[in-house]
GROMACS .gro file of C-alpha atoms in nm:
model
  482
    1MET     CA    1   9.275   1.439  12.339
    2SER     CA    2   9.479   1.759  12.356
    3LYS     CA    3   9.611   1.871  12.693
    4THR     CA    4   9.765   2.216  12.744
    5ILE     CA    5  10.089   2.224  12.943
    6PHE     CA    6  10.116   2.485  13.219
    7GLU     CA    7  10.439   2.475  13.419
    8LYS     CA    8  10.292   2.608  13.744
    9SER     CA    9   9.948   2.450  13.730
   10GLN     CA   10   9.840   2.223  14.019
   11ARG     CA   11   9.508   2.044  14.031
   12GLU     CA   12   9.233   2.206  14.240
   13GLN     CA   13   9.433   2.522  14.311
   14HIS     CA   14   9.241   2.850  14.274
   15ALA     CA   15   9.310   3.222  14.297
   16TYR     CA   16   8.951   3.299  14.393
   17SER     CA   17   8.699   3.204  14.662
   18LEU     CA   18   8.331   3.135  14.603
   19PRO     CA   19   8.058   3.097  14.868
   20ALA     CA   20   8.048   2.754  15.034
   21ASP     CA   21   7.668   2.763  15.063
   22GLU     CA   22   7.525   2.579  14.760
   23GLU     CA   23   7.220   2.802  14.725
   24GLU     CA   24   7.426   3.119  14.744
   25PHE     CA   25   7.682   2.968  14.505
   26GLN     CA   26   7.416   2.912  14.239
   27ARG     CA   27   7.358   3.287  14.218
   28PHE     CA   28   7.707   3.326  14.073
   29LEU     CA   29   7.649   3.077  13.790
   30PRO     CA   30   7.520   3.173  13.446
   31PRO     CA   31   7.216   2.988  13.302
   32GLN     CA   32   7.281   2.621  13.234
   33ASN     CA   33   7.228   2.660  12.860
   34LEU     CA   34   7.523   2.899  12.848
   35LEU     CA   35   7.767   2.669  13.028
   36ARG     CA   36   8.038   2.486  12.835
   37LYS     CA   37   8.006   2.109  12.798
   38VAL     CA   38   8.385   2.066  12.823
   39PRO     CA   39   8.583   2.277  13.072
   40LEU     CA   40   8.842   2.517  12.934
   41PRO     CA   41   9.202   2.393  12.978
   42LEU     CA   42   9.302   2.676  13.212
   43PRO     CA   43   9.588   2.674  13.464
   44GLU     CA   44   9.500   2.597  13.824
   45VAL     CA   45   9.712   2.824  14.044
   46SER     CA   46   9.671   2.955  14.398
   47GLU     CA   47   9.663   3.329  14.462
   48ILE     CA   48  10.005   3.340  14.630
   49ASP     CA   49  10.165   3.139  14.349
   50LEU     CA   50  10.001   3.364  14.092
   51THR     CA   51  10.129   3.675  14.272
   52ARG     CA   52  10.481   3.534  14.291
   53HIS     CA   53  10.471   3.433  13.925
   54PHE     CA   54  10.399   3.784  13.803
   55SER     CA   55  10.643   3.938  14.051
   56GLU     CA   56  10.911   3.705  13.919
   57LEU     CA   57  10.833   3.807  13.561
   58ALA     CA   58  10.851   4.174  13.661
   59HIS     CA   59  11.198   4.126  13.809
   60LYS     CA   60  11.316   3.951  13.492
   61ASN     CA   61  11.192   4.237  13.278
   62VAL     CA   62  11.457   4.484  13.163
   63GLY     CA   63  11.367   4.851  13.145
   64ILE     CA   64  11.479   5.205  13.220
   65ASP     CA   65  11.368   5.165  13.583
   66ASN     CA   66  11.623   4.897  13.665
   67VAL     CA   67  11.919   4.923  13.423
   68PHE     CA   68  12.114   5.175  13.216
   69TYR     CA   69  11.947   5.167  12.875
   70PRO     CA   70  12.166   5.343  12.611
   71LEU     CA   71  11.941   5.246  12.320
   72GLY     CA   72  12.049   5.466  12.031
   73SER     CA   73  11.775   5.651  11.840
   74CYS     CA   74  11.516   5.563  12.105
   75THR     CA   75  11.596   5.804  12.392
   76MET     CA   76  11.516   5.580  12.690
   77LYS     CA   77  11.500   5.855  12.951
   78LEU     CA   78  11.349   5.883  13.297
   79ASN     CA   79  10.969   5.882  13.317
   80PRO     CA   80  10.907   6.109  13.622
   81ARG     CA   81  10.667   5.958  13.873
   82VAL     CA   82  10.482   6.286  13.914
   83ASN     CA   83  10.366   6.244  13.553
   84GLU     CA   84  10.221   5.904  13.637
   85TRP     CA   85  10.046   6.049  13.941
   86ALA     CA   86   9.886   6.323  13.733
   87ALA     CA   87   9.778   6.080  13.463
   88GLY     CA   88   9.601   5.877  13.731
   89LEU     CA   89   9.392   6.163  13.869
   90PRO     CA   90   9.025   6.054  13.875
   91GLY     CA   91   8.903   6.355  13.679
   92PHE     CA   92   9.120   6.255  13.384
   93VAL     CA   93   9.094   5.878  13.413
   94ARG     CA   94   8.715   5.879  13.431
   95THR     CA   95   8.653   6.119  13.144
   96HIS     CA   96   8.445   5.947  12.879
   97PRO     CA   97   8.570   6.014  12.523
   98LEU     CA   98   8.214   6.088  12.408
   99ALA     CA   99   8.139   6.331  12.692
  100PRO     CA  100   7.984   6.663  12.579
  101GLU     CA  101   8.234   6.945  12.514
  102GLU     CA  102   8.103   7.159  12.800
  103THR     CA  103   8.188   6.883  13.051
  104ILE     CA  104   8.548   6.829  12.936
  105GLN     CA  105   8.676   7.184  12.910
  106GLY     CA  106   8.984   7.100  13.119
  107ASN     CA  107   9.081   6.816  12.887
  108LEU     CA  108   9.034   7.026  12.575
  109GLN     CA  109   9.230   7.311  12.733
  110LEU     CA  110   9.520   7.075  12.801
  111ILE     CA  111   9.519   6.957  12.436
  112HIS     CA  112   9.509   7.316  12.312
  113GLU     CA  113   9.788   7.435  12.544
  114LEU     CA  114  10.014   7.136  12.475
  115LEU     CA  115   9.990   7.206  12.102
  116GLU     CA  116  10.082   7.569  12.167
  117ILE     CA  117  10.387   7.457  12.367
  118LEU     CA  118  10.500   7.211  12.100
  119CYS     CA  119  10.448   7.461  11.818
  120TYR     CA  120  10.653   7.721  12.006
  121LEU     CA  121  10.937   7.476  12.071
  122CYS     CA  122  10.943   7.359  11.708
  123GLY     CA  123  10.876   7.684  11.520
  124MET     CA  124  10.546   7.568  11.372
  125THR     CA  125  10.204   7.736  11.359
  126ALA     CA  126   9.950   7.454  11.398
  127GLY     CA  127   9.923   7.086  11.477
  128THR     CA  128   9.735   6.784  11.601
  129LEU     CA  129   9.787   6.537  11.884
  130LEU     CA  130   9.567   6.269  11.732
  131SER     CA  131   9.835   6.035  11.596
  132ASN     CA  132   9.874   5.725  11.814
  133ALA     CA  133  10.245   5.682  11.741
  134GLY     CA  134  10.537   5.850  11.569
  135ALA     CA  135  10.498   5.618  11.271
  136GLN     CA  136  10.133   5.718  11.233
  137GLY     CA  137  10.241   6.080  11.268
  138GLU     CA  138  10.474   6.031  10.973
  139PHE     CA  139  10.188   5.888  10.769
  140VAL     CA  140   9.969   6.186  10.858
  141GLY     CA  141  10.243   6.431  10.758
  142ILE     CA  142  10.309   6.263  10.424
  143ARG     CA  143   9.934   6.253  10.348
  144MET     CA  144   9.923   6.626  10.420
  145ILE     CA  145  10.209   6.679  10.174
  146ALA     CA  146  10.017   6.476   9.916
  147SER     CA  147   9.705   6.688   9.971
  148TYR     CA  148   9.911   7.006   9.933
  149HIS     CA  149  10.048   6.901   9.594
  150LYS     CA  150   9.709   6.774   9.477
  151LYS     CA  151   9.544   7.107   9.557
  152ARG     CA  152   9.813   7.285   9.356
  153GLY     CA  153   9.751   7.058   9.058
  154GLU     CA  154  10.086   6.885   9.099
  155GLY     CA  155   9.968   6.529   9.154
  156GLY     CA  156  10.258   6.406   8.941
  157ARG     CA  157  10.499   6.458   9.231
  158LYS     CA  158  10.533   6.091   9.324
  159GLU     CA  159  10.885   6.073   9.469
  160ILE     CA  160  10.995   6.108   9.831
  161LEU     CA  161  11.368   6.153   9.890
  162ILE     CA  162  11.509   5.976  10.196
  163PRO     CA  163  11.871   5.966  10.328
  164ASP     CA  164  12.054   5.634  10.347
  165ASN     CA  165  12.081   5.672  10.727
  166ALA     CA  166  11.708   5.734  10.784
  167HIS     CA  167  11.490   5.558  11.037
  168GLY     CA  168  11.321   5.254  10.886
  169THR     CA  169  10.976   5.403  10.931
  170ASN     CA  170  11.053   5.676  10.676
  171PRO     CA  171  11.064   5.461  10.361
  172ALA     CA  172  10.782   5.245  10.499
  173THR     CA  173  10.562   5.553  10.547
  174ALA     CA  174  10.637   5.690  10.201
  175ALA     CA  175  10.563   5.352  10.040
  176MET     CA  176  10.234   5.319  10.230
  177ALA     CA  177  10.134   5.660  10.101
  178GLY     CA  178  10.197   5.546   9.743
  179TYR     CA  179  10.528   5.722   9.681
  180THR     CA  180  10.842   5.599   9.509
  181ILE     CA  181  11.140   5.614   9.746
  182ILE     CA  182  11.462   5.772   9.624
  183THR     CA  183  11.765   5.714   9.848
  184ILE     CA  184  12.011   6.001   9.895
  185ARG     CA  185  12.357   5.897  10.006
  186SER     CA  186  12.561   6.041  10.292
  187ASN     CA  187  12.896   6.207  10.235
  188LYS     CA  188  13.222   6.121  10.413
  189HIS     CA  189  13.130   6.356  10.699
  190GLY     CA  190  12.801   6.177  10.769
  191ASP     CA  191  12.590   6.461  10.628
  192LEU     CA  192  12.351   6.449  10.334
  193ASP     CA  193  12.544   6.459  10.006
  194LEU     CA  194  12.437   6.785   9.842
  195GLU     CA  195  12.541   6.683   9.491
  196ASP     CA  196  12.344   6.360   9.515
  197LEU     CA  197  12.045   6.558   9.642
  198LYS     CA  198  12.069   6.802   9.351
  199ASN     CA  199  12.087   6.515   9.103
  200HIS     CA  200  11.760   6.367   9.231
  201LEU     CA  201  11.549   6.681   9.278
  202SER     CA  202  11.297   6.729   8.999
  203ASP     CA  203  10.935   6.813   8.921
  204ARG     CA  204  10.856   6.460   9.046
  205THR     CA  205  10.981   6.541   9.397
  206ALA     CA  206  10.707   6.563   9.658
  207GLY     CA  207  10.940   6.609   9.950
  208LEU     CA  208  11.245   6.513  10.152
  209MET     CA  209  11.214   6.325  10.482
  210LEU     CA  210  11.501   6.418  10.708
  211THR     CA  211  11.609   6.366  11.069
  212ASN     CA  212  11.833   6.641  11.205
  213PRO     CA  213  12.045   6.556  11.393
  214ASN     CA  214  12.055   6.243  11.181
  215THR     CA  215  12.075   5.884  11.301
  216LEU     CA  216  12.454   5.911  11.315
  217GLY     CA  217  12.402   6.174  11.587
  218LEU     CA  218  12.532   6.453  11.361
  219PHE     CA  219  12.371   6.791  11.297
  220SER     CA  220  12.363   6.895  10.933
  221SER     CA  221  12.573   7.205  10.873
  222HIS     CA  222  12.403   7.241  10.532
  223ILE     CA  223  12.043   7.228  10.651
  224LEU     CA  224  11.949   7.577  10.527
  225GLU     CA  225  12.095   7.504  10.185
  226ILE     CA  226  11.914   7.168  10.176
  227ALA     CA  227  11.584   7.338  10.258
  228LYS     CA  228  11.642   7.600   9.987
  229LEU     CA  229  11.717   7.336   9.723
  230VAL     CA  230  11.408   7.130   9.807
  231HIS     CA  231  11.177   7.431   9.813
  232GLU     CA  232  11.315   7.568   9.486
  233SER     CA  233  11.231   7.234   9.326
  234GLY     CA  234  10.871   7.267   9.448
  235GLY     CA  235  10.904   7.000   9.717
  236LEU     CA  236  10.842   7.015  10.091
  237LEU     CA  237  11.054   6.915  10.391
  238TYR     CA  238  10.934   6.657  10.641
  239TYR     CA  239  11.109   6.651  10.979
  240ASP     CA  240  11.133   6.318  11.158
  241GLY     CA  241  11.116   6.437  11.519
  242ALA     CA  242  11.270   6.124  11.670
  243ASN     CA  243  11.592   6.316  11.742
  244LEU     CA  244  11.437   6.637  11.876
  245ASN     CA  245  11.564   6.589  12.233
  246PRO     CA  246  11.905   6.765  12.188
  247LEU     CA  247  11.749   7.067  12.013
  248LEU     CA  248  11.494   7.182  12.275
  249ASN     CA  249  11.502   7.562  12.297
  250ILE     CA  250  11.831   7.570  12.106
  251VAL     CA  251  11.717   7.546  11.744
  252ARG     CA  252  11.372   7.483  11.593
  253PRO     CA  253  11.284   7.264  11.292
  254GLY     CA  254  11.058   7.537  11.155
  255ASP     CA  255  11.351   7.780  11.154
  256MET     CA  256  11.558   7.523  10.962
  257GLY     CA  257  11.301   7.529  10.683
  258PHE     CA  258  11.089   7.223  10.760
  259ASP     CA  259  10.722   7.237  10.664
  260VAL     CA  260  10.574   6.948  10.864
  261MET     CA  261  10.700   6.716  11.136
  262HIS     CA  262  10.605   6.466  11.401
  263ILE     CA  263  10.726   6.437  11.759
  264ASN     CA  264  10.776   6.110  11.945
  265LEU     CA  265  10.651   6.214  12.288
  266HIS     CA  266  10.818   5.913  12.451
  267LYS     CA  267  11.159   6.018  12.318
  268THR     CA  268  11.156   6.389  12.401
  269PHE     CA  269  10.882   6.445  12.658
  270SER     CA  270  10.932   6.146  12.888
  271THR     CA  271  10.612   5.952  12.825
  272PRO     CA  272  10.627   5.572  12.862
  273HIS     CA  273  10.813   5.389  12.585
  274GLY     CA  274  10.788   5.027  12.478
  275GLY     CA  275  10.550   4.740  12.525
  276GLY     CA  276  10.356   4.823  12.211
  277GLY     CA  277  10.192   5.138  12.342
  278PRO     CA  278  10.004   5.346  12.410
  279GLY     CA  279  10.199   5.602  12.211
  280SER     CA  280  10.159   5.946  12.067
  281GLY     CA  281  10.311   6.119  11.766
  282PRO     CA  282  10.188   6.480  11.743
  283VAL     CA  283  10.209   6.637  11.398
  284LEU     CA  284  10.302   7.004  11.359
  285CYS     CA  285  10.315   7.215  11.044
  286ASN     CA  286  10.354   7.566  10.905
  287ASP     CA  287  10.090   7.781  10.738
  288LYS     CA  288  10.134   7.601  10.405
  289LEU     CA  289   9.990   7.281  10.542
  290LYS     CA  290   9.765   7.365  10.837
  291GLU     CA  291   9.443   7.340  10.637
  292PHE     CA  292   9.516   6.971  10.576
  293LEU     CA  293   9.548   6.872  10.943
  294PRO     CA  294   9.321   6.584  11.055
  295VAL     CA  295   9.002   6.639  11.254
  296PRO     CA  296   8.880   6.701  11.512
  297LYS     CA  297   9.068   7.020  11.593
  298VAL     CA  298   9.045   7.190  11.932
  299GLU     CA  299   8.989   7.566  11.905
  300LEU     CA  300   8.922   7.839  12.160
  301VAL     CA  301   8.601   8.016  12.060
  302ASN     CA  302   8.454   8.298  12.277
  303GLY     CA  303   8.626   8.167  12.589
  304SER     CA  304   8.525   7.802  12.542
  305TYR     CA  305   8.711   7.512  12.384
  306LYS     CA  306   8.533   7.354  12.088
  307LEU     CA  307   8.587   7.047  11.873
  308VAL     CA  308   8.589   7.150  11.507
  309TRP     CA  309   8.501   6.879  11.252
  310ASP     CA  310   8.408   7.065  10.934
  311GLU     CA  311   8.748   7.154  10.788
  312VAL     CA  312   8.722   7.148  10.407
  313GLY     CA  313   9.085   7.064  10.327
  314SER     CA  314   9.141   6.821  10.614
  315ILE     CA  315   9.269   6.470  10.544
  316GLY     CA  316   8.991   6.355  10.780
  317ARG     CA  317   8.994   6.131  11.086
  318ILE     CA  318   9.304   5.929  11.166
  319ALA     CA  319   9.236   5.802  11.521
  320SER     CA  320   8.952   5.700  11.751
  321PHE     CA  321   8.814   5.979  11.971
  322HIS     CA  322   9.094   6.218  12.072
  323GLY     CA  323   9.402   5.992  12.062
  324ASN     CA  324   9.589   5.879  12.374
  325PHE     CA  325   9.499   6.155  12.618
  326GLY     CA  326   9.691   6.006  12.912
  327ILE     CA  327  10.012   6.039  12.712
  328TYR     CA  328   9.941   6.405  12.632
  329LEU     CA  329   9.893   6.472  13.001
  330ARG     CA  330  10.233   6.332  13.093
  331ALA     CA  331  10.408   6.533  12.820
  332TYR     CA  332  10.222   6.851  12.918
  333LEU     CA  333  10.329   6.824  13.280
  334TYR     CA  334  10.689   6.744  13.181
  335ALA     CA  335  10.707   7.059  12.967
  336LYS     CA  336  10.534   7.275  13.230
  337LEU     CA  337  10.748   7.160  13.522
  338HIS     CA  338  11.076   7.213  13.336
  339GLY     CA  339  10.982   7.535  13.160
  340ASN     CA  340  11.181   7.676  12.871
  341PHE     CA  341  11.503   7.703  13.071
  342GLY     CA  342  11.476   7.346  13.200
  343LEU     CA  343  11.402   7.202  12.856
  344ARG     CA  344  11.713   7.372  12.718
  345LYS     CA  345  11.920   7.224  13.002
  346ILE     CA  346  11.783   6.880  12.911
  347ALA     CA  347  11.903   6.928  12.553
  348GLU     CA  348  12.245   7.050  12.663
  349ALA     CA  349  12.293   6.765  12.911
  350SER     CA  350  12.202   6.504  12.649
  351VAL     CA  351  12.473   6.643  12.419
  352VAL     CA  352  12.735   6.661  12.695
  353ASN     CA  353  12.664   6.303  12.808
  354ALA     CA  354  12.689   6.163  12.456
  355ASN     CA  355  13.015   6.341  12.379
  356TYR     CA  356  13.162   6.233  12.713
  357LEU     CA  357  13.089   5.867  12.640
  358LYS     CA  358  13.213   5.897  12.282
  359LYS     CA  359  13.544   6.038  12.400
  360LYS     CA  360  13.586   5.781  12.678
  361ILE     CA  361  13.536   5.470  12.462
  362SER     CA  362  13.683   5.600  12.135
  363GLY     CA  363  14.012   5.421  12.207
  364LEU     CA  364  13.838   5.084  12.218
  365PHE     CA  365  13.656   5.097  11.884
  366THR     CA  366  13.665   5.259  11.543
  367VAL     CA  367  13.493   5.598  11.547
  368PRO     CA  368  13.381   5.674  11.189
  369PHE     CA  369  13.303   6.042  11.253
  370SER     CA  370  13.544   6.235  11.473
  371GLN     CA  371  13.346   6.559  11.502
  372HIS     CA  372  13.131   6.635  11.803
  373CYS     CA  373  12.798   6.454  11.807
  374LEU     CA  374  12.471   6.569  11.952
  375HIS     CA  375  12.261   6.326  12.161
  376GLU     CA  376  12.397   5.996  12.023
  377PHE     CA  377  12.693   5.857  11.833
  378VAL     CA  378  12.802   5.555  11.634
  379ILE     CA  379  13.104   5.333  11.677
  380GLN     CA  380  13.226   5.041  11.466
  381ALA     CA  381  13.285   4.725  11.666
  382ASP     CA  382  13.494   4.571  11.390
  383ASN     CA  383  13.832   4.579  11.569
  384TYR     CA  384  13.794   4.227  11.702
  385ILE     CA  385  13.653   4.034  11.407
  386ASP     CA  386  13.984   3.844  11.381
  387ARG     CA  387  13.897   3.697  11.722
  388GLY     CA  388  13.547   3.605  11.607
  389ILE     CA  389  13.379   3.887  11.800
  390ARG     CA  390  13.118   4.109  11.638
  391ALA     CA  391  12.890   4.391  11.757
  392MET     CA  392  12.615   4.147  11.854
  393ASP     CA  393  12.852   3.955  12.084
  394ILE     CA  394  12.951   4.271  12.270
  395ALA     CA  395  12.585   4.371  12.299
  396LYS     CA  396  12.496   4.031  12.449
  397ARG     CA  397  12.784   4.046  12.696
  398LEU     CA  398  12.667   4.385  12.821
  399LEU     CA  399  12.351   4.212  12.949
  400ASP     CA  400  12.562   4.008  13.191
  401TYR     CA  401  12.689   4.332  13.343
  402GLY     CA  402  12.339   4.468  13.400
  403VAL     CA  403  12.338   4.711  13.109
  404TYR     CA  404  12.093   4.698  12.822
  405ALA     CA  405  12.261   4.679  12.483
  406PRO     CA  406  12.285   4.980  12.250
  407THR     CA  407  12.121   4.957  11.908
  408VAL     CA  408  12.331   4.730  11.687
  409TYR     CA  409  12.369   4.710  11.308
  410PHE     CA  410  12.184   5.037  11.256
  411PRO     CA  411  12.231   5.262  11.067
  412LEU     CA  412  12.310   5.004  10.801
  413ILE     CA  413  12.574   5.221  10.634
  414ILE     CA  414  12.814   5.168  10.928
  415LYS     CA  415  12.999   4.836  10.949
  416GLU     CA  416  12.941   4.646  11.277
  417CYS     CA  417  12.755   4.951  11.402
  418MET     CA  418  12.667   5.026  11.763
  419LEU     CA  419  12.445   5.332  11.812
  420ILE     CA  420  12.475   5.467  12.167
  421GLU     CA  421  12.253   5.726  12.337
  422PRO     CA  422  12.296   5.789  12.712
  423THR     CA  423  12.026   6.064  12.741
  424GLU     CA  424  12.038   6.351  12.989
  425SER     CA  425  11.892   6.139  13.268
  426GLU     CA  426  12.212   5.948  13.346
  427SER     CA  427  12.462   6.050  13.614
  428LEU     CA  428  12.839   6.072  13.571
  429ALA     CA  429  12.874   5.760  13.789
  430THR     CA  430  12.648   5.562  13.553
  431LEU     CA  431  12.840   5.677  13.247
  432ASP     CA  432  13.175   5.591  13.408
  433ARG     CA  433  13.045   5.247  13.502
  434PHE     CA  434  12.946   5.189  13.138
  435VAL     CA  435  13.297   5.291  13.028
  436ASP     CA  436  13.452   5.049  13.281
  437ILE     CA  437  13.227   4.767  13.157
  438MET     CA  438  13.329   4.833  12.797
  439HIS     CA  439  13.695   4.814  12.901
  440LYS     CA  440  13.632   4.486  13.082
  441ILE     CA  441  13.458   4.335  12.778
  442VAL     CA  442  13.748   4.435  12.553
  443GLU     CA  443  13.987   4.270  12.801
  444GLU     CA  444  13.773   3.956  12.787
  445ILE     CA  445  13.788   3.962  12.408
  446GLN     CA  446  14.167   3.964  12.431
  447THR     CA  447  14.196   3.691  12.696
  448HIS     CA  448  13.880   3.481  12.677
  449PRO     CA  449  13.686   3.558  12.355
  450GLU     CA  450  13.463   3.252  12.389
  451LEU     CA  451  13.313   3.404  12.705
  452VAL     CA  452  13.194   3.702  12.503
  453LYS     CA  453  13.096   3.499  12.199
  454THR     CA  454  12.858   3.281  12.402
  455ALA     CA  455  12.707   3.559  12.619
  456PRO     CA  456  12.475   3.619  12.793
  457HIS     CA  457  12.538   3.375  13.077
  458THR     CA  458  12.319   3.522  13.354
  459LYS     CA  459  11.981   3.559  13.184
  460PRO     CA  460  11.681   3.322  13.175
  461VAL     CA  461  11.753   3.257  12.807
  462THR     CA  462  12.081   3.280  12.620
  463ARG     CA  463  12.127   3.312  12.244
  464LEU     CA  464  11.812   3.297  12.034
  465ASP     CA  465  11.760   3.271  11.663
  466GLU     CA  466  11.636   3.630  11.653
  467VAL     CA  467  11.540   3.629  11.287
  468LEU     CA  468  11.328   3.318  11.334
  469ALA     CA  469  11.180   3.458  11.656
  470ALA     CA  470  11.070   3.773  11.473
  471LYS     CA  471  10.924   3.586  11.176
  472ARG     CA  472  10.766   3.294  11.362
  473PRO     CA  473  10.703   3.395  11.724
  474ILE     CA  474  10.551   3.136  11.958
  475LEU     CA  475  10.268   3.323  12.127
  476LYS     CA  476  10.102   3.037  12.315
  477HIS     CA  477  10.185   2.731  12.522
  478LEU     CA  478  10.268   2.408  12.348
  479THR     CA  479  10.008   2.133  12.352
  480LEU     CA  480  10.056   1.760  12.380
  481ASN     CA  481   9.835   1.515  12.195
  482LEU     CA  482   9.748   1.242  12.445
   0.00000   0.00000   0.00000
């Protein structure tokens, strides 16, 4: 017999109450022929114990609400509570996705206006909100590029060029779309190597996927030349919008020469991030590609908002219904409340915060690129390898000080890399506290390296085999054979 083990289960404890009267109780039971012969092995927990259990789990959870979260390339910024309030308004929450167009004019108007805002900020002419995540947005954009070349009779363009410091989703997206990935190396300044780019451009090039600023936190000073080279070869430019936050109302991807892009709403427009979703990755494009956008499209026709399905060149449907509407709503309100001036201040503050931190901790670690960064920067935590301390050890020790670790070992081209992004949300006091903690950890490395090497010491679990955990996660309770 197999018995499931539940740590908090106690016999005959319940988190519900049923009528004591037998006759009344029977009304709650399904027909006898539908009842199980053997009871399910479920935990037996009282309501107060159940409440305390989930409250305890909530306190153990680490997130932007309770700790500084400088997770490079992920922009873990404040999610304003007013956005959550608006997303919970009954009129929005109770809208059925199959409701007739005339009954959801407010929802369709919001979709239409948010796209107008995003297109203005990014220098594009059309777009869609349908993608359920940035990664899906990438896939949509690359499929649009494929449709563009196919229509022009250039189906032989089967190569996508991708920098060696790109986000991991870029090569994955290109491969899923059937392309061959060609890696373009970075130069000594952290920018795309123009000579390497020229050597790989050909009549097989479908496009270049680029993040600017790149994942090293550096803005490409050659972006206009890069765009010219790619376009002259007959290719298109795809903009990975993960690093859009420091550019808001300062420079636009469309003005740099990009043809299509996605935006991670959680990274730039403050929608919830993490936990597997829901997400949203709007796709924007210029006139070259707008006919290939997925359906349905929301258009304003004679004063009313309509869903348009019959677009001849469209790549078709890519999501159920209208995507994650509650995420659009949060992003819309964020953009409206800040306005153009406020969004620019957000971008400026993100750059100032990152450069402040970079300067303050540059004496503790190797800084591979000395020039000013934008919203994030990389350091090499290889100064202390002779003491047995690597980037992962420093990241784990940060947890003991109540700070979430930066991204480690990415980008892969930087040895013992730590990718740090403070975002505009953080105060000077928070940044200074992070600097003090880094100094303390370096002191510990000098005096007591084993303390750092075995961190964390204050968390429910310590060191895990993270590779094994990713490949073979345990998603259920263990069972004992009795």
